[in-house]
């Protein structure tokens, strides 16, 4: 497994440093998609950010980072489970051109109505509990800046992020001040440690973040500091789509609508928005959906070449 996230603490335990580097997970996210370079960069950065933030979830569940746009890109979504299983998708407006040098603002926030949404969704909710949802304006020129604004406004945490992505790797570095436990001295110590951590991290170059392993980056930045390291966590691609779930979704459309699709197209073709896997239902399959109340049996999706 090449995809890891590692956590570190400064000796005074006032500031955490986390780093993530994705390869296999990022390749899976692109496997059935042909994203333009500008979208590839934004989505990869959002995936790296989601892994960094999900690693600090205190419950079993998921973190969803969602950017709703008003430009050529309508939606960017990354979901990361507390065990760091991830999936991601993009919605591009039909007929809209995506320039290779497009930025987050030009692609998603053309009239200043774009929104950054963060959802925390526990898997086991108490009765009446809803998923937490935070919504902030799409501020900043990059995914990192937008998330920093969110963390400061919604979580009251001093957080800095460095994110990079290309066709092969997505990587990120997070520095975050931890809540103080003590008096003024602890607060001053934490502020000094945070400033030092950020000053050193500002020296990292984009290519270095993308192409160096995590231990090399941390050693290069903080070799003079005493750092407390933790066991690495593995990051992986995880899309829970199945033929059974797709069949149950078709049931919710209703028999009349499914029959109308069959009459027009001869079969019902569904492609998962996240992993891109195709699912095909012929007339016999569709008839079985509405004559048998039992769940559809699991089958492997057809292979597309």
PDB file of C-alpha atoms in Angstrom:
ATOM      1  CA  UNK A   1       0.000   0.000   0.000  1.00  0.00           C
ATOM      2  CA  UNK A   2       1.539   3.288  -1.091  1.00  0.00           C
ATOM      3  CA  UNK A   3      -1.038   5.650   0.380  1.00  0.00           C
ATOM      4  CA  UNK A   4      -0.358   6.775   3.929  1.00  0.00           C
ATOM      5  CA  UNK A   5      -1.260   9.484   6.389  1.00  0.00           C
ATOM      6  CA  UNK A   6       1.087  10.235   9.268  1.00  0.00           C
ATOM      7  CA  UNK A   7       0.565  12.335  12.397  1.00  0.00           C
ATOM      8  CA  UNK A   8       3.129  14.165  14.493  1.00  0.00           C
ATOM      9  CA  UNK A   9       3.057  16.392  17.575  1.00  0.00           C
ATOM     10  CA  UNK A  10       5.579  18.969  18.660  1.00  0.00           C
ATOM     11  CA  UNK A  11       7.181  18.211  21.993  1.00  0.00           C
ATOM     12  CA  UNK A  12       5.008  20.720  23.884  1.00  0.00           C
ATOM     13  CA  UNK A  13       1.903  19.016  22.351  1.00  0.00           C
ATOM     14  CA  UNK A  14       0.427  22.353  21.312  1.00  0.00           C
ATOM     15  CA  UNK A  15       0.572  21.844  17.540  1.00  0.00           C
ATOM     16  CA  UNK A  16      -0.165  18.847  15.354  1.00  0.00           C
ATOM     17  CA  UNK A  17       1.421  18.189  11.965  1.00  0.00           C
ATOM     18  CA  UNK A  18      -0.153  15.737   9.540  1.00  0.00           C
ATOM     19  CA  UNK A  19       0.941  14.699   6.077  1.00  0.00           C
ATOM     20  CA  UNK A  20      -0.718  12.529   3.444  1.00  0.00           C
ATOM     21  CA  UNK A  21       0.412  11.202   0.078  1.00  0.00           C
ATOM     22  CA  UNK A  22      -1.992   9.441  -2.291  1.00  0.00           C
ATOM     23  CA  UNK A  23      -1.172   7.414  -5.381  1.00  0.00           C
ATOM     24  CA  UNK A  24      -3.328   4.278  -5.735  1.00  0.00           C
ATOM     25  CA  UNK A  25      -6.363   5.994  -4.199  1.00  0.00           C
ATOM     26  CA  UNK A  26      -5.956   8.956  -6.525  1.00  0.00           C
ATOM     27  CA  UNK A  27      -5.555   6.725  -9.587  1.00  0.00           C
ATOM     28  CA  UNK A  28      -8.763   4.873  -8.648  1.00  0.00           C
ATOM     29  CA  UNK A  29     -10.594   8.212  -8.458  1.00  0.00           C
ATOM     30  CA  UNK A  30      -9.593   8.948 -12.064  1.00  0.00           C
ATOM     31  CA  UNK A  31      -9.898   5.412 -13.445  1.00  0.00           C
ATOM     32  CA  UNK A  32     -13.166   5.822 -15.375  1.00  0.00           C
ATOM     33  CA  UNK A  33     -12.951   9.585 -15.852  1.00  0.00           C
ATOM     34  CA  UNK A  34     -11.022  11.924 -18.108  1.00  0.00           C
ATOM     35  CA  UNK A  35     -10.759  15.062 -16.018  1.00  0.00           C
ATOM     36  CA  UNK A  36      -9.309  18.243 -17.541  1.00  0.00           C
ATOM     37  CA  UNK A  37      -6.024  19.276 -15.848  1.00  0.00           C
ATOM     38  CA  UNK A  38      -7.596  22.114 -13.847  1.00  0.00           C
ATOM     39  CA  UNK A  39     -10.300  19.819 -12.406  1.00  0.00           C
ATOM     40  CA  UNK A  40      -7.772  17.062 -11.811  1.00  0.00           C
ATOM     41  CA  UNK A  41      -5.755  19.478  -9.694  1.00  0.00           C
ATOM     42  CA  UNK A  42      -8.741  20.732  -7.685  1.00  0.00           C
ATOM     43  CA  UNK A  43     -10.186  17.271  -7.037  1.00  0.00           C
ATOM     44  CA  UNK A  44      -6.820  15.826  -6.015  1.00  0.00           C
ATOM     45  CA  UNK A  45      -6.256  18.680  -3.580  1.00  0.00           C
ATOM     46  CA  UNK A  46      -9.736  18.203  -2.124  1.00  0.00           C
ATOM     47  CA  UNK A  47      -9.069  14.474  -1.639  1.00  0.00           C
ATOM     48  CA  UNK A  48      -5.806  15.154   0.178  1.00  0.00           C
ATOM     49  CA  UNK A  49      -7.566  17.722   2.376  1.00  0.00           C
ATOM     50  CA  UNK A  50     -10.424  15.337   3.179  1.00  0.00           C
ATOM     51  CA  UNK A  51      -8.005  12.634   4.343  1.00  0.00           C
ATOM     52  CA  UNK A  52      -6.145  15.115   6.564  1.00  0.00           C
ATOM     53  CA  UNK A  53      -9.352  16.346   8.212  1.00  0.00           C
ATOM     54  CA  UNK A  54     -11.085  12.948   8.464  1.00  0.00           C
ATOM     55  CA  UNK A  55      -8.094  11.564  10.339  1.00  0.00           C
ATOM     56  CA  UNK A  56      -9.185  13.672  13.316  1.00  0.00           C
ATOM     57  CA  UNK A  57     -12.845  12.560  13.396  1.00  0.00           C
ATOM     58  CA  UNK A  58     -13.740  11.398  16.902  1.00  0.00           C
ATOM     59  CA  UNK A  59     -16.615   9.149  15.819  1.00  0.00           C
ATOM     60  CA  UNK A  60     -17.307   6.325  13.380  1.00  0.00           C
ATOM     61  CA  UNK A  61     -18.766   7.910  10.278  1.00  0.00           C
ATOM     62  CA  UNK A  62     -17.808  10.106   7.374  1.00  0.00           C
ATOM     63  CA  UNK A  63     -16.570  13.558   6.449  1.00  0.00           C
ATOM     64  CA  UNK A  64     -17.871  15.069   3.217  1.00  0.00           C
ATOM     65  CA  UNK A  65     -16.211  18.083   1.581  1.00  0.00           C
ATOM     66  CA  UNK A  66     -18.449  19.587  -1.067  1.00  0.00           C
ATOM     67  CA  UNK A  67     -17.934  22.657  -3.246  1.00  0.00           C
ATOM     68  CA  UNK A  68     -21.073  23.845  -5.025  1.00  0.00           C
ATOM     69  CA  UNK A  69     -20.143  26.028  -7.966  1.00  0.00           C
ATOM     70  CA  UNK A  70     -21.778  28.505 -10.290  1.00  0.00           C
ATOM     71  CA  UNK A  71     -19.231  28.295 -13.105  1.00  0.00           C
ATOM     72  CA  UNK A  72     -18.231  25.502 -15.512  1.00  0.00           C
ATOM     73  CA  UNK A  73     -17.905  23.131 -12.547  1.00  0.00           C
ATOM     74  CA  UNK A  74     -21.198  22.587 -10.737  1.00  0.00           C
ATOM     75  CA  UNK A  75     -19.971  20.287  -7.983  1.00  0.00           C
ATOM     76  CA  UNK A  76     -16.869  18.775  -6.404  1.00  0.00           C
ATOM     77  CA  UNK A  77     -17.482  16.130  -3.728  1.00  0.00           C
ATOM     78  CA  UNK A  78     -15.119  14.014  -1.659  1.00  0.00           C
ATOM     79  CA  UNK A  79     -16.295  11.602   1.027  1.00  0.00           C
ATOM     80  CA  UNK A  80     -13.797  10.149   3.497  1.00  0.00           C
ATOM     81  CA  UNK A  81     -14.754   7.602   6.139  1.00  0.00           C
ATOM     82  CA  UNK A  82     -13.216   7.623   9.601  1.00  0.00           C
ATOM     83  CA  UNK A  83     -11.182   4.565   8.521  1.00  0.00           C
ATOM     84  CA  UNK A  84      -9.852   6.667   5.583  1.00  0.00           C
ATOM     85  CA  UNK A  85     -11.770   4.862   2.849  1.00  0.00           C
ATOM     86  CA  UNK A  86     -12.471   7.515   0.200  1.00  0.00           C
ATOM     87  CA  UNK A  87     -14.524   8.267  -2.893  1.00  0.00           C
ATOM     88  CA  UNK A  88     -14.934  11.399  -5.011  1.00  0.00           C
ATOM     89  CA  UNK A  89     -16.802  12.833  -7.987  1.00  0.00           C
ATOM     90  CA  UNK A  90     -17.150  15.949 -10.151  1.00  0.00           C
ATOM     91  CA  UNK A  91     -20.120  17.418 -12.019  1.00  0.00           C
ATOM     92  CA  UNK A  92     -19.285  19.599 -15.029  1.00  0.00           C
ATOM     93  CA  UNK A  93     -21.987  21.724 -16.633  1.00  0.00           C
ATOM     94  CA  UNK A  94     -22.828  20.474 -20.105  1.00  0.00           C
ATOM     95  CA  UNK A  95     -21.383  22.597 -22.883  1.00  0.00           C
ATOM     96  CA  UNK A  96     -19.084  24.538 -20.559  1.00  0.00           C
ATOM     97  CA  UNK A  97     -15.394  24.757 -21.437  1.00  0.00           C
ATOM     98  CA  UNK A  98     -12.858  24.057 -18.690  1.00  0.00           C
ATOM     99  CA  UNK A  99      -9.645  25.983 -19.471  1.00  0.00           C
ATOM    100  CA  UNK A 100      -6.388  24.254 -18.446  1.00  0.00           C
ATOM    101  CA  UNK A 101      -5.401  27.260 -16.351  1.00  0.00           C
ATOM    102  CA  UNK A 102      -8.775  27.490 -14.600  1.00  0.00           C
ATOM    103  CA  UNK A 103      -8.730  28.287 -10.893  1.00  0.00           C
ATOM    104  CA  UNK A 104     -11.129  27.439  -8.093  1.00  0.00           C
ATOM    105  CA  UNK A 105     -12.695  30.889  -8.359  1.00  0.00           C
ATOM    106  CA  UNK A 106     -12.993  30.972 -12.161  1.00  0.00           C
ATOM    107  CA  UNK A 107     -14.375  27.431 -12.372  1.00  0.00           C
ATOM    108  CA  UNK A 108     -16.689  27.427  -9.355  1.00  0.00           C
ATOM    109  CA  UNK A 109     -17.421  30.958  -8.201  1.00  0.00           C
ATOM    110  CA  UNK A 110     -18.079  33.128 -11.231  1.00  0.00           C
ATOM    111  CA  UNK A 111     -20.790  35.241  -9.550  1.00  0.00           C
ATOM    112  CA  UNK A 112     -19.642  34.912  -5.920  1.00  0.00           C
ATOM    113  CA  UNK A 113     -22.410  32.462  -5.053  1.00  0.00           C
ATOM    114  CA  UNK A 114     -20.230  29.362  -4.697  1.00  0.00           C
ATOM    115  CA  UNK A 115     -20.404  27.546  -1.370  1.00  0.00           C
ATOM    116  CA  UNK A 116     -18.042  25.327   0.605  1.00  0.00           C
ATOM    117  CA  UNK A 117     -19.968  22.709   2.576  1.00  0.00           C
ATOM    118  CA  UNK A 118     -18.534  20.422   5.239  1.00  0.00           C
ATOM    119  CA  UNK A 119     -20.685  17.526   6.489  1.00  0.00           C
ATOM    120  CA  UNK A 120     -19.900  15.339   9.496  1.00  0.00           C
ATOM    121  CA  UNK A 121     -22.148  12.279   9.432  1.00  0.00           C
ATOM    122  CA  UNK A 122     -21.952   9.755  12.312  1.00  0.00           C
ATOM    123  CA  UNK A 123     -22.760   6.207  11.255  1.00  0.00           C
ATOM    124  CA  UNK A 124     -24.687   5.495  14.457  1.00  0.00           C
ATOM    125  CA  UNK A 125     -26.965   8.398  15.268  1.00  0.00           C
ATOM    126  CA  UNK A 126     -29.018   8.766  18.404  1.00  0.00           C
ATOM    127  CA  UNK A 127     -32.762   9.263  17.771  1.00  0.00           C
ATOM    128  CA  UNK A 128     -33.391  12.679  16.279  1.00  0.00           C
ATOM    129  CA  UNK A 129     -29.717  13.350  15.548  1.00  0.00           C
ATOM    130  CA  UNK A 130     -28.886  14.907  12.191  1.00  0.00           C
ATOM    131  CA  UNK A 131     -25.596  15.098  10.355  1.00  0.00           C
ATOM    132  CA  UNK A 132     -23.684  18.314  11.114  1.00  0.00           C
ATOM    133  CA  UNK A 133     -23.446  20.629   8.126  1.00  0.00           C
ATOM    134  CA  UNK A 134     -21.340  23.778   7.946  1.00  0.00           C
ATOM    135  CA  UNK A 135     -21.671  26.150   4.988  1.00  0.00           C
ATOM    136  CA  UNK A 136     -19.369  29.084   4.251  1.00  0.00           C
ATOM    137  CA  UNK A 137     -18.783  31.313   1.192  1.00  0.00           C
ATOM    138  CA  UNK A 138     -16.161  30.106  -1.261  1.00  0.00           C
ATOM    139  CA  UNK A 139     -13.308  32.383  -0.173  1.00  0.00           C
ATOM    140  CA  UNK A 140      -9.686  32.271  -1.256  1.00  0.00           C
ATOM    141  CA  UNK A 141      -7.906  31.331  -4.467  1.00  0.00           C
ATOM    142  CA  UNK A 142      -7.243  27.677  -3.611  1.00  0.00           C
ATOM    143  CA  UNK A 143      -8.846  24.706  -1.899  1.00  0.00           C
ATOM    144  CA  UNK A 144      -6.366  25.158   0.957  1.00  0.00           C
ATOM    145  CA  UNK A 145      -7.350  28.798   1.490  1.00  0.00           C
ATOM    146  CA  UNK A 146     -11.074  28.002   1.345  1.00  0.00           C
ATOM    147  CA  UNK A 147     -10.687  25.300   4.007  1.00  0.00           C
ATOM    148  CA  UNK A 148      -8.558  27.559   6.183  1.00  0.00           C
ATOM    149  CA  UNK A 149     -11.350  30.142   6.125  1.00  0.00           C
ATOM    150  CA  UNK A 150     -13.846  27.434   7.052  1.00  0.00           C
ATOM    151  CA  UNK A 151     -11.763  26.082   9.945  1.00  0.00           C
ATOM    152  CA  UNK A 152     -11.238  29.554  11.359  1.00  0.00           C
ATOM    153  CA  UNK A 153     -14.901  30.594  11.010  1.00  0.00           C
ATOM    154  CA  UNK A 154     -16.628  27.353  11.991  1.00  0.00           C
ATOM    155  CA  UNK A 155     -14.194  25.405  14.155  1.00  0.00           C
ATOM    156  CA  UNK A 156     -12.212  28.285  15.713  1.00  0.00           C
ATOM    157  CA  UNK A 157      -9.004  26.365  15.014  1.00  0.00           C
ATOM    158  CA  UNK A 158      -5.841  27.942  13.623  1.00  0.00           C
ATOM    159  CA  UNK A 159      -5.160  25.659  10.667  1.00  0.00           C
ATOM    160  CA  UNK A 160      -2.820  25.888   7.698  1.00  0.00           C
ATOM    161  CA  UNK A 161      -2.867  23.595   4.687  1.00  0.00           C
ATOM    162  CA  UNK A 162      -0.526  22.971   1.778  1.00  0.00           C
ATOM    163  CA  UNK A 163      -2.089  20.883  -1.016  1.00  0.00           C
ATOM    164  CA  UNK A 164      -0.845  19.704  -4.413  1.00  0.00           C
ATOM    165  CA  UNK A 165      -2.031  17.256  -7.077  1.00  0.00           C
ATOM    166  CA  UNK A 166      -1.069  16.076 -10.550  1.00  0.00           C
ATOM    167  CA  UNK A 167      -2.045  13.022 -12.585  1.00  0.00           C
ATOM    168  CA  UNK A 168      -0.112  10.591 -10.382  1.00  0.00           C
ATOM    169  CA  UNK A 169      -0.155  11.929  -6.844  1.00  0.00           C
ATOM    170  CA  UNK A 170      -2.182  14.050  -4.464  1.00  0.00           C
ATOM    171  CA  UNK A 171      -0.458  15.252  -1.313  1.00  0.00           C
ATOM    172  CA  UNK A 172      -1.073  17.525   1.608  1.00  0.00           C
ATOM    173  CA  UNK A 173       0.395  18.933   4.792  1.00  0.00           C
ATOM    174  CA  UNK A 174      -1.698  20.194   7.723  1.00  0.00           C
ATOM    175  CA  UNK A 175      -0.540  22.256  10.693  1.00  0.00           C
ATOM    176  CA  UNK A 176      -3.082  22.916  13.420  1.00  0.00           C
ATOM    177  CA  UNK A 177      -2.985  24.572  16.812  1.00  0.00           C
ATOM    178  CA  UNK A 178      -4.546  22.353  19.472  1.00  0.00           C
ATOM    179  CA  UNK A 179      -6.788  23.776  22.189  1.00  0.00           C
ATOM    180  CA  UNK A 180      -4.805  24.975  25.192  1.00  0.00           C
ATOM    181  CA  UNK A 181      -5.011  23.093  28.459  1.00  0.00           C
ATOM    182  CA  UNK A 182      -3.674  25.525  31.012  1.00  0.00           C
ATOM    183  CA  UNK A 183      -3.011  29.199  31.503  1.00  0.00           C
ATOM    184  CA  UNK A 184      -1.312  32.033  29.677  1.00  0.00           C
ATOM    185  CA  UNK A 185       2.092  30.376  29.544  1.00  0.00           C
ATOM    186  CA  UNK A 186       0.690  27.412  27.666  1.00  0.00           C
ATOM    187  CA  UNK A 187      -1.080  29.740  25.275  1.00  0.00           C
ATOM    188  CA  UNK A 188       2.078  31.727  24.539  1.00  0.00           C
ATOM    189  CA  UNK A 189       4.078  28.543  24.050  1.00  0.00           C
ATOM    190  CA  UNK A 190       1.488  27.195  21.629  1.00  0.00           C
ATOM    191  CA  UNK A 191       1.451  30.430  19.635  1.00  0.00           C
ATOM    192  CA  UNK A 192       5.240  30.371  19.313  1.00  0.00           C
ATOM    193  CA  UNK A 193       5.255  26.729  18.267  1.00  0.00           C
ATOM    194  CA  UNK A 194       2.544  27.368  15.674  1.00  0.00           C
ATOM    195  CA  UNK A 195       4.428  30.306  14.194  1.00  0.00           C
ATOM    196  CA  UNK A 196       7.621  28.262  13.980  1.00  0.00           C
ATOM    197  CA  UNK A 197       5.815  25.299  12.383  1.00  0.00           C
ATOM    198  CA  UNK A 198       4.223  27.532   9.729  1.00  0.00           C
ATOM    199  CA  UNK A 199       7.416  29.436   8.930  1.00  0.00           C
ATOM    200  CA  UNK A 200       9.251  26.179   8.262  1.00  0.00           C
ATOM    201  CA  UNK A 201       6.383  24.688   6.242  1.00  0.00           C
ATOM    202  CA  UNK A 202       6.279  27.758   4.001  1.00  0.00           C
ATOM    203  CA  UNK A 203       9.673  26.713   2.632  1.00  0.00           C
ATOM    204  CA  UNK A 204       8.317  23.543   1.038  1.00  0.00           C
ATOM    205  CA  UNK A 205       8.089  23.617  -2.761  1.00  0.00           C
ATOM    206  CA  UNK A 206       5.093  22.169  -4.679  1.00  0.00           C
ATOM    207  CA  UNK A 207       7.206  19.527  -6.437  1.00  0.00           C
ATOM    208  CA  UNK A 208       8.759  18.554  -3.131  1.00  0.00           C
ATOM    209  CA  UNK A 209       5.345  18.008  -1.531  1.00  0.00           C
ATOM    210  CA  UNK A 210       4.219  15.871  -4.469  1.00  0.00           C
ATOM    211  CA  UNK A 211       7.328  13.795  -5.058  1.00  0.00           C
ATOM    212  CA  UNK A 212       8.871  13.264  -1.601  1.00  0.00           C
ATOM    213  CA  UNK A 213       7.764  10.665   0.919  1.00  0.00           C
ATOM    214  CA  UNK A 214       6.290  11.888   4.194  1.00  0.00           C
ATOM    215  CA  UNK A 215       9.257  11.075   6.425  1.00  0.00           C
ATOM    216  CA  UNK A 216      11.603  12.967   4.095  1.00  0.00           C
ATOM    217  CA  UNK A 217       9.362  16.048   4.203  1.00  0.00           C
ATOM    218  CA  UNK A 218       8.992  16.043   7.992  1.00  0.00           C
ATOM    219  CA  UNK A 219      12.727  15.528   8.503  1.00  0.00           C
ATOM    220  CA  UNK A 220      13.590  18.313   6.071  1.00  0.00           C
ATOM    221  CA  UNK A 221      11.234  20.772   7.778  1.00  0.00           C
ATOM    222  CA  UNK A 222      11.655  19.887  11.449  1.00  0.00           C
ATOM    223  CA  UNK A 223      14.969  18.107  11.862  1.00  0.00           C
ATOM    224  CA  UNK A 224      15.953  20.503  14.657  1.00  0.00           C
ATOM    225  CA  UNK A 225      12.709  19.879  16.603  1.00  0.00           C
ATOM    226  CA  UNK A 226      11.699  16.991  18.832  1.00  0.00           C
ATOM    227  CA  UNK A 227       8.638  15.476  17.157  1.00  0.00           C
ATOM    228  CA  UNK A 228       6.359  12.794  18.555  1.00  0.00           C
ATOM    229  CA  UNK A 229       5.398  10.429  15.754  1.00  0.00           C
ATOM    230  CA  UNK A 230       2.435   8.027  15.545  1.00  0.00           C
ATOM    231  CA  UNK A 231       1.794   4.867  13.576  1.00  0.00           C
ATOM    232  CA  UNK A 232       0.828   5.636   9.954  1.00  0.00           C
ATOM    233  CA  UNK A 233      -2.751   5.160   8.761  1.00  0.00           C
ATOM    234  CA  UNK A 234      -3.546   3.594   5.394  1.00  0.00           C
ATOM    235  CA  UNK A 235      -5.728   5.488   2.922  1.00  0.00           C
ATOM    236  CA  UNK A 236      -7.724   3.568   0.314  1.00  0.00           C
ATOM    237  CA  UNK A 237     -10.360   4.014  -2.366  1.00  0.00           C
ATOM    238  CA  UNK A 238     -13.778   2.784  -1.313  1.00  0.00           C
ATOM    239  CA  UNK A 239     -16.975   3.083  -3.318  1.00  0.00           C
ATOM    240  CA  UNK A 240     -19.909   1.097  -1.855  1.00  0.00           C
ATOM    241  CA  UNK A 241     -21.922   0.932  -5.080  1.00  0.00           C
ATOM    242  CA  UNK A 242     -23.316  -2.536  -5.926  1.00  0.00           C
ATOM    243  CA  UNK A 243     -25.774  -3.958  -8.438  1.00  0.00           C
ATOM    244  CA  UNK A 244     -28.190  -4.532  -5.563  1.00  0.00           C
ATOM    245  CA  UNK A 245     -28.100  -0.865  -4.561  1.00  0.00           C
ATOM    246  CA  UNK A 246     -28.552   0.289  -8.131  1.00  0.00           C
ATOM    247  CA  UNK A 247     -31.507  -2.065  -8.536  1.00  0.00           C
ATOM    248  CA  UNK A 248     -33.109  -0.722  -5.382  1.00  0.00           C
ATOM    249  CA  UNK A 249     -32.607   2.806  -6.688  1.00  0.00           C
ATOM    250  CA  UNK A 250     -34.445   1.860  -9.903  1.00  0.00           C
ATOM    251  CA  UNK A 251     -37.291   0.503  -7.803  1.00  0.00           C
ATOM    252  CA  UNK A 252     -37.684   3.943  -6.252  1.00  0.00           C
ATOM    253  CA  UNK A 253     -38.100   5.448  -9.743  1.00  0.00           C
ATOM    254  CA  UNK A 254     -41.154   3.288 -10.250  1.00  0.00           C
ATOM    255  CA  UNK A 255     -42.097   0.706 -12.848  1.00  0.00           C
ATOM    256  CA  UNK A 256     -43.667   3.192 -15.271  1.00  0.00           C
ATOM    257  CA  UNK A 257     -40.564   5.370 -15.523  1.00  0.00           C
ATOM    258  CA  UNK A 258     -38.257   2.371 -15.880  1.00  0.00           C
ATOM    259  CA  UNK A 259     -40.472   0.965 -18.656  1.00  0.00           C
ATOM    260  CA  UNK A 260     -40.342   4.320 -20.447  1.00  0.00           C
ATOM    261  CA  UNK A 261     -36.545   4.175 -20.397  1.00  0.00           C
ATOM    262  CA  UNK A 262     -36.640   0.606 -21.728  1.00  0.00           C
ATOM    263  CA  UNK A 263     -38.997   1.604 -24.544  1.00  0.00           C
ATOM    264  CA  UNK A 264     -36.681   4.438 -25.555  1.00  0.00           C
ATOM    265  CA  UNK A 265     -33.264   2.825 -25.081  1.00  0.00           C
ATOM    266  CA  UNK A 266     -33.818  -0.953 -24.943  1.00  0.00           C
ATOM    267  CA  UNK A 267     -32.031  -1.257 -21.579  1.00  0.00           C
ATOM    268  CA  UNK A 268     -31.316   0.834 -18.515  1.00  0.00           C
ATOM    269  CA  UNK A 269     -27.688   1.904 -18.253  1.00  0.00           C
ATOM    270  CA  UNK A 270     -26.477   3.334 -14.941  1.00  0.00           C
ATOM    271  CA  UNK A 271     -22.952   4.564 -14.242  1.00  0.00           C
ATOM    272  CA  UNK A 272     -21.781   5.238 -10.699  1.00  0.00           C
ATOM    273  CA  UNK A 273     -20.968   8.924 -10.316  1.00  0.00           C
ATOM    274  CA  UNK A 274     -18.074   8.127  -7.990  1.00  0.00           C
ATOM    275  CA  UNK A 275     -16.199   5.117  -9.333  1.00  0.00           C
ATOM    276  CA  UNK A 276     -17.571   5.167 -12.877  1.00  0.00           C
ATOM    277  CA  UNK A 277     -18.597   1.488 -12.857  1.00  0.00           C
ATOM    278  CA  UNK A 278     -21.370   0.746 -15.390  1.00  0.00           C
ATOM    279  CA  UNK A 279     -24.468  -1.306 -14.557  1.00  0.00           C
ATOM    280  CA  UNK A 280     -26.821  -2.601 -17.279  1.00  0.00           C
ATOM    281  CA  UNK A 281     -30.415  -3.812 -16.741  1.00  0.00           C
ATOM    282  CA  UNK A 282     -32.170  -5.486 -19.683  1.00  0.00           C
ATOM    283  CA  UNK A 283     -35.999  -5.932 -19.862  1.00  0.00           C
ATOM    284  CA  UNK A 284     -35.838  -9.232 -17.961  1.00  0.00           C
ATOM    285  CA  UNK A 285     -33.757  -7.654 -15.178  1.00  0.00           C
ATOM    286  CA  UNK A 286     -36.152  -4.725 -14.917  1.00  0.00           C
ATOM    287  CA  UNK A 287     -39.195  -6.972 -14.851  1.00  0.00           C
ATOM    288  CA  UNK A 288     -37.661  -8.863 -11.953  1.00  0.00           C
ATOM    289  CA  UNK A 289     -37.228  -5.630 -10.000  1.00  0.00           C
ATOM    290  CA  UNK A 290     -40.969  -5.174  -9.728  1.00  0.00           C
ATOM    291  CA  UNK A 291     -42.120  -8.797  -9.467  1.00  0.00           C
ATOM    292  CA  UNK A 292     -39.709  -9.807  -6.707  1.00  0.00           C
ATOM    293  CA  UNK A 293     -39.571  -7.737  -3.536  1.00  0.00           C
ATOM    294  CA  UNK A 294     -36.321  -9.334  -2.460  1.00  0.00           C
ATOM    295  CA  UNK A 295     -33.055  -7.370  -2.956  1.00  0.00           C
ATOM    296  CA  UNK A 296     -31.236  -7.863  -6.243  1.00  0.00           C
ATOM    297  CA  UNK A 297     -28.496 -10.505  -6.072  1.00  0.00           C
ATOM    298  CA  UNK A 298     -24.937  -9.212  -6.084  1.00  0.00           C
ATOM    299  CA  UNK A 299     -23.222  -9.428  -9.479  1.00  0.00           C
ATOM    300  CA  UNK A 300     -20.015  -7.984 -10.798  1.00  0.00           C
ATOM    301  CA  UNK A 301     -20.543  -4.981 -13.057  1.00  0.00           C
ATOM    302  CA  UNK A 302     -19.818  -5.520 -16.748  1.00  0.00           C
ATOM    303  CA  UNK A 303     -16.328  -4.741 -17.949  1.00  0.00           C
ATOM    304  CA  UNK A 304     -16.040  -1.831 -20.340  1.00  0.00           C
ATOM    305  CA  UNK A 305     -13.086  -1.529 -22.702  1.00  0.00           C
TER     306      UNK A 305
END
